[in-house]
XYZ file of C-alpha atoms in Angstrom:
249
model
C 39.468 28.338 -36.825
C 38.644 28.298 -40.528
C 35.158 28.352 -42.042
C 35.663 24.760 -43.207
C 36.600 23.625 -39.712
C 33.562 25.339 -38.210
C 31.332 23.595 -40.742
C 32.978 20.252 -39.968
C 32.297 20.721 -36.252
C 28.691 21.716 -36.958
C 28.077 18.566 -38.995
C 29.793 16.403 -36.383
C 27.636 17.840 -33.624
C 24.522 17.049 -35.665
C 25.677 13.458 -36.172
C 26.585 12.998 -32.514
C 23.294 14.515 -31.332
C 21.259 12.323 -33.688
C 23.104 9.207 -32.499
C 22.570 10.106 -28.839
C 18.884 10.982 -29.294
C 17.950 7.867 -31.293
C 20.384 5.307 -29.921
C 21.754 4.555 -33.380
C 25.147 4.706 -35.033
C 25.992 7.636 -37.265
C 29.191 8.308 -39.166
C 30.928 11.094 -41.033
C 32.404 11.061 -44.508
C 36.137 10.350 -44.754
C 38.294 12.757 -42.777
C 41.911 13.762 -43.043
C 44.099 13.068 -40.018
C 43.900 16.751 -39.078
C 40.100 16.771 -39.309
C 39.915 13.623 -37.190
C 42.181 15.265 -34.608
C 39.880 18.301 -34.525
C 36.810 16.137 -33.845
C 38.698 14.099 -31.275
C 39.341 17.272 -29.264
C 35.877 18.814 -29.710
C 33.277 18.779 -26.861
C 30.711 16.732 -28.803
C 27.659 14.987 -27.274
C 29.324 11.617 -28.063
C 33.015 10.866 -28.409
C 33.786 9.617 -31.930
C 35.759 6.520 -32.828
C 37.724 6.468 -36.073
C 37.906 3.722 -38.708
C 39.851 3.741 -41.963
C 39.698 0.092 -42.977
C 43.167 -0.922 -41.774
C 45.734 -0.063 -39.148
C 47.709 3.130 -39.867
C 45.058 4.456 -42.264
C 45.529 8.169 -42.863
C 41.912 8.864 -43.816
C 39.089 7.609 -41.608
C 35.406 8.050 -40.818
C 34.209 9.223 -37.419
C 31.647 6.846 -35.899
C 29.350 8.000 -33.116
C 28.058 5.313 -30.769
C 29.563 2.136 -29.332
C 28.536 -1.463 -28.539
C 28.537 -0.575 -24.838
C 26.047 2.225 -25.458
C 23.765 0.657 -28.090
C 24.165 -3.047 -27.390
C 25.148 -4.027 -30.927
C 28.151 -3.579 -33.233
C 28.459 -0.939 -35.925
C 28.075 -2.467 -39.395
C 30.826 -0.843 -41.415
C 29.931 0.387 -44.894
C 33.560 0.843 -45.924
C 34.384 -1.125 -49.069
C 37.799 -2.093 -50.428
C 38.087 -1.991 -54.217
C 40.839 -3.637 -56.241
C 41.829 -1.715 -59.383
C 44.028 -3.832 -61.630
C 45.201 -3.636 -65.252
C 43.359 -6.002 -67.545
C 46.688 -6.962 -69.110
C 49.447 -6.378 -66.569
C 52.157 -7.279 -69.102
C 51.337 -4.258 -71.268
C 50.251 -1.856 -68.510
C 51.831 1.486 -67.709
C 53.794 1.748 -64.471
C 50.969 3.307 -62.465
C 51.468 5.650 -59.528
C 49.289 6.808 -56.653
C 48.650 10.033 -58.563
C 47.561 8.094 -61.666
C 44.988 6.001 -59.790
C 43.638 8.881 -57.692
C 43.466 11.225 -60.680
C 41.446 8.715 -62.696
C 39.008 8.271 -59.803
C 38.560 11.997 -59.152
C 38.077 12.617 -62.880
C 34.820 10.672 -62.561
C 33.486 13.523 -60.431
C 33.767 11.728 -57.089
C 34.264 13.941 -54.044
C 37.427 13.361 -52.036
C 35.538 12.831 -48.766
C 33.923 9.699 -50.223
C 37.351 8.135 -50.640
C 39.587 6.641 -47.981
C 43.209 5.584 -48.361
C 44.571 4.430 -51.698
C 47.380 1.881 -51.562
C 49.510 0.644 -54.457
C 51.016 -2.854 -54.589
C 52.554 -4.558 -57.613
C 50.965 -2.056 -60.022
C 47.492 -2.650 -58.567
C 45.499 -0.023 -56.667
C 43.507 -0.766 -53.528
C 40.998 1.974 -52.754
C 38.783 2.264 -49.675
C 35.435 3.902 -50.446
C 32.007 4.294 -48.900
C 29.471 1.688 -49.990
C 27.448 4.310 -51.874
C 30.309 4.787 -54.360
C 31.453 1.182 -54.776
C 29.159 0.145 -57.634
C 29.635 3.446 -59.453
C 33.406 3.031 -59.453
C 33.171 -0.635 -60.409
C 31.092 0.245 -63.456
C 32.718 3.490 -64.570
C 36.438 3.314 -63.827
C 37.745 1.601 -66.949
C 41.064 3.344 -67.601
C 44.010 4.682 -65.624
C 46.323 6.687 -67.857
C 46.535 4.587 -71.037
C 45.868 1.319 -69.238
C 42.520 -0.482 -69.290
C 41.567 -1.626 -65.795
C 38.932 -3.716 -64.052
C 37.520 -2.867 -60.631
C 36.317 -5.556 -58.234
C 35.458 -5.764 -54.558
C 38.172 -7.148 -52.330
C 37.737 -8.594 -48.832
C 41.180 -7.832 -47.396
C 44.404 -6.143 -48.416
C 46.936 -8.625 -49.791
C 50.105 -9.190 -47.805
C 52.581 -6.416 -48.524
C 49.969 -3.910 -49.656
C 49.803 -1.984 -46.409
C 51.627 1.170 -45.442
C 55.408 1.061 -45.930
C 57.712 2.695 -43.393
C 61.210 3.771 -44.439
C 63.778 3.940 -41.654
C 65.975 7.030 -41.793
C 68.524 8.823 -39.650
C 68.437 12.613 -39.594
C 70.510 15.195 -37.769
C 68.741 17.916 -35.784
C 69.776 20.440 -33.140
C 67.302 18.953 -30.651
C 64.218 16.704 -30.477
C 61.968 19.772 -30.768
C 59.135 19.102 -33.183
C 60.114 21.955 -35.526
C 63.760 20.832 -35.609
C 62.902 17.219 -36.421
C 60.288 18.147 -39.040
C 62.838 20.391 -40.707
C 65.401 17.594 -40.733
C 62.994 14.979 -42.120
C 61.858 17.125 -45.061
C 64.936 19.305 -45.479
C 63.165 22.487 -44.395
C 64.526 25.482 -42.532
C 63.683 25.794 -38.838
C 61.560 28.883 -39.605
C 59.556 26.999 -42.261
C 58.903 24.093 -39.895
C 58.058 26.462 -37.036
C 55.492 28.253 -39.199
C 53.808 24.941 -40.068
C 53.341 24.146 -36.387
C 52.040 27.626 -35.574
C 49.585 27.418 -38.493
C 48.146 24.193 -36.973
C 49.313 22.034 -39.873
C 50.954 19.505 -37.559
C 49.400 16.762 -35.455
C 51.176 14.771 -32.762
C 49.647 11.410 -31.807
C 46.483 12.537 -33.607
C 46.180 15.908 -31.839
C 46.958 19.288 -33.334
C 49.805 21.181 -31.742
C 50.819 24.838 -31.977
C 53.998 24.908 -29.875
C 57.121 24.523 -32.073
C 59.282 23.926 -28.993
C 57.373 20.760 -28.058
C 59.918 17.969 -27.585
C 59.197 14.620 -29.175
C 59.263 11.339 -27.285
C 60.111 7.894 -28.608
C 57.112 6.409 -30.427
C 55.469 9.733 -31.288
C 53.661 9.855 -34.637
C 53.821 13.217 -36.394
C 51.719 14.265 -39.379
C 52.372 17.412 -41.410
C 49.618 18.484 -43.800
C 50.985 18.609 -47.344
C 54.114 16.583 -46.532
C 53.307 13.278 -44.855
C 53.813 11.347 -41.639
C 56.594 9.762 -39.655
C 57.360 8.062 -36.364
C 60.026 9.488 -34.087
C 62.126 6.667 -32.637
C 64.411 8.742 -30.462
C 67.926 10.162 -30.460
C 70.649 7.649 -31.277
C 73.682 9.700 -30.308
C 75.286 13.131 -30.434
C 77.452 14.265 -33.333
C 80.781 15.981 -32.792
C 79.056 19.338 -33.197
C 76.614 18.480 -30.418
C 73.633 17.925 -32.692
C 71.484 14.823 -32.334
C 71.335 11.856 -34.706
C 67.629 11.016 -34.706
C 65.980 7.813 -35.899
C 62.653 8.189 -37.718
C 60.367 5.951 -39.788
C 58.728 7.809 -42.646
C 55.481 6.705 -44.301
C 56.099 6.233 -48.036
């Protein structure tokens, strides 16, 4: 376990203990999927729940406490910000990297930011309440494009996560074989990723490269992305499997 992971567990235990002792909700900063998986497996005083603002969110906060325990609902302090060009007609074609780079250049820490989604050249950024006004007032340009930032109640239709259906060929439904096929990596490269605990399966870290995937499994590989495994369609003439996956893009 890394020093960063040990520190994450220490902070989570403090939050869980405070919630249990006072009967109040506590929450973490935004976590990566791997960090959330680590907390989900940890023997903490309270089991965390995870919220990212929308279904399939990659980054989420861990919330300690529940309505059953405290008798009232957690009041979320996650805010959705809409970042749009002031004159869309003359705006640059803006990418995820452009929006995120402009935000981070303001000195904002990554763990204060949730998922960033792009739709029709507009960015939709989840943040903690404490950063919402700062971003609204100070983010005025993305690349060469002047932008305005406003609060937004819900994501517009079509702005959620997009899944791209693909068919890949792999020797077997082993997790290392399928990962290698999805991202065009060698089996040894994919195997090393699993052994280095860079892979989560259904939100839990795995270390066994020979683990066979089942239909509906969601796999996340740190530094590469995520995909759903939808099973083996058929065998090729060489005996390899034609696998169906849906990749987050």
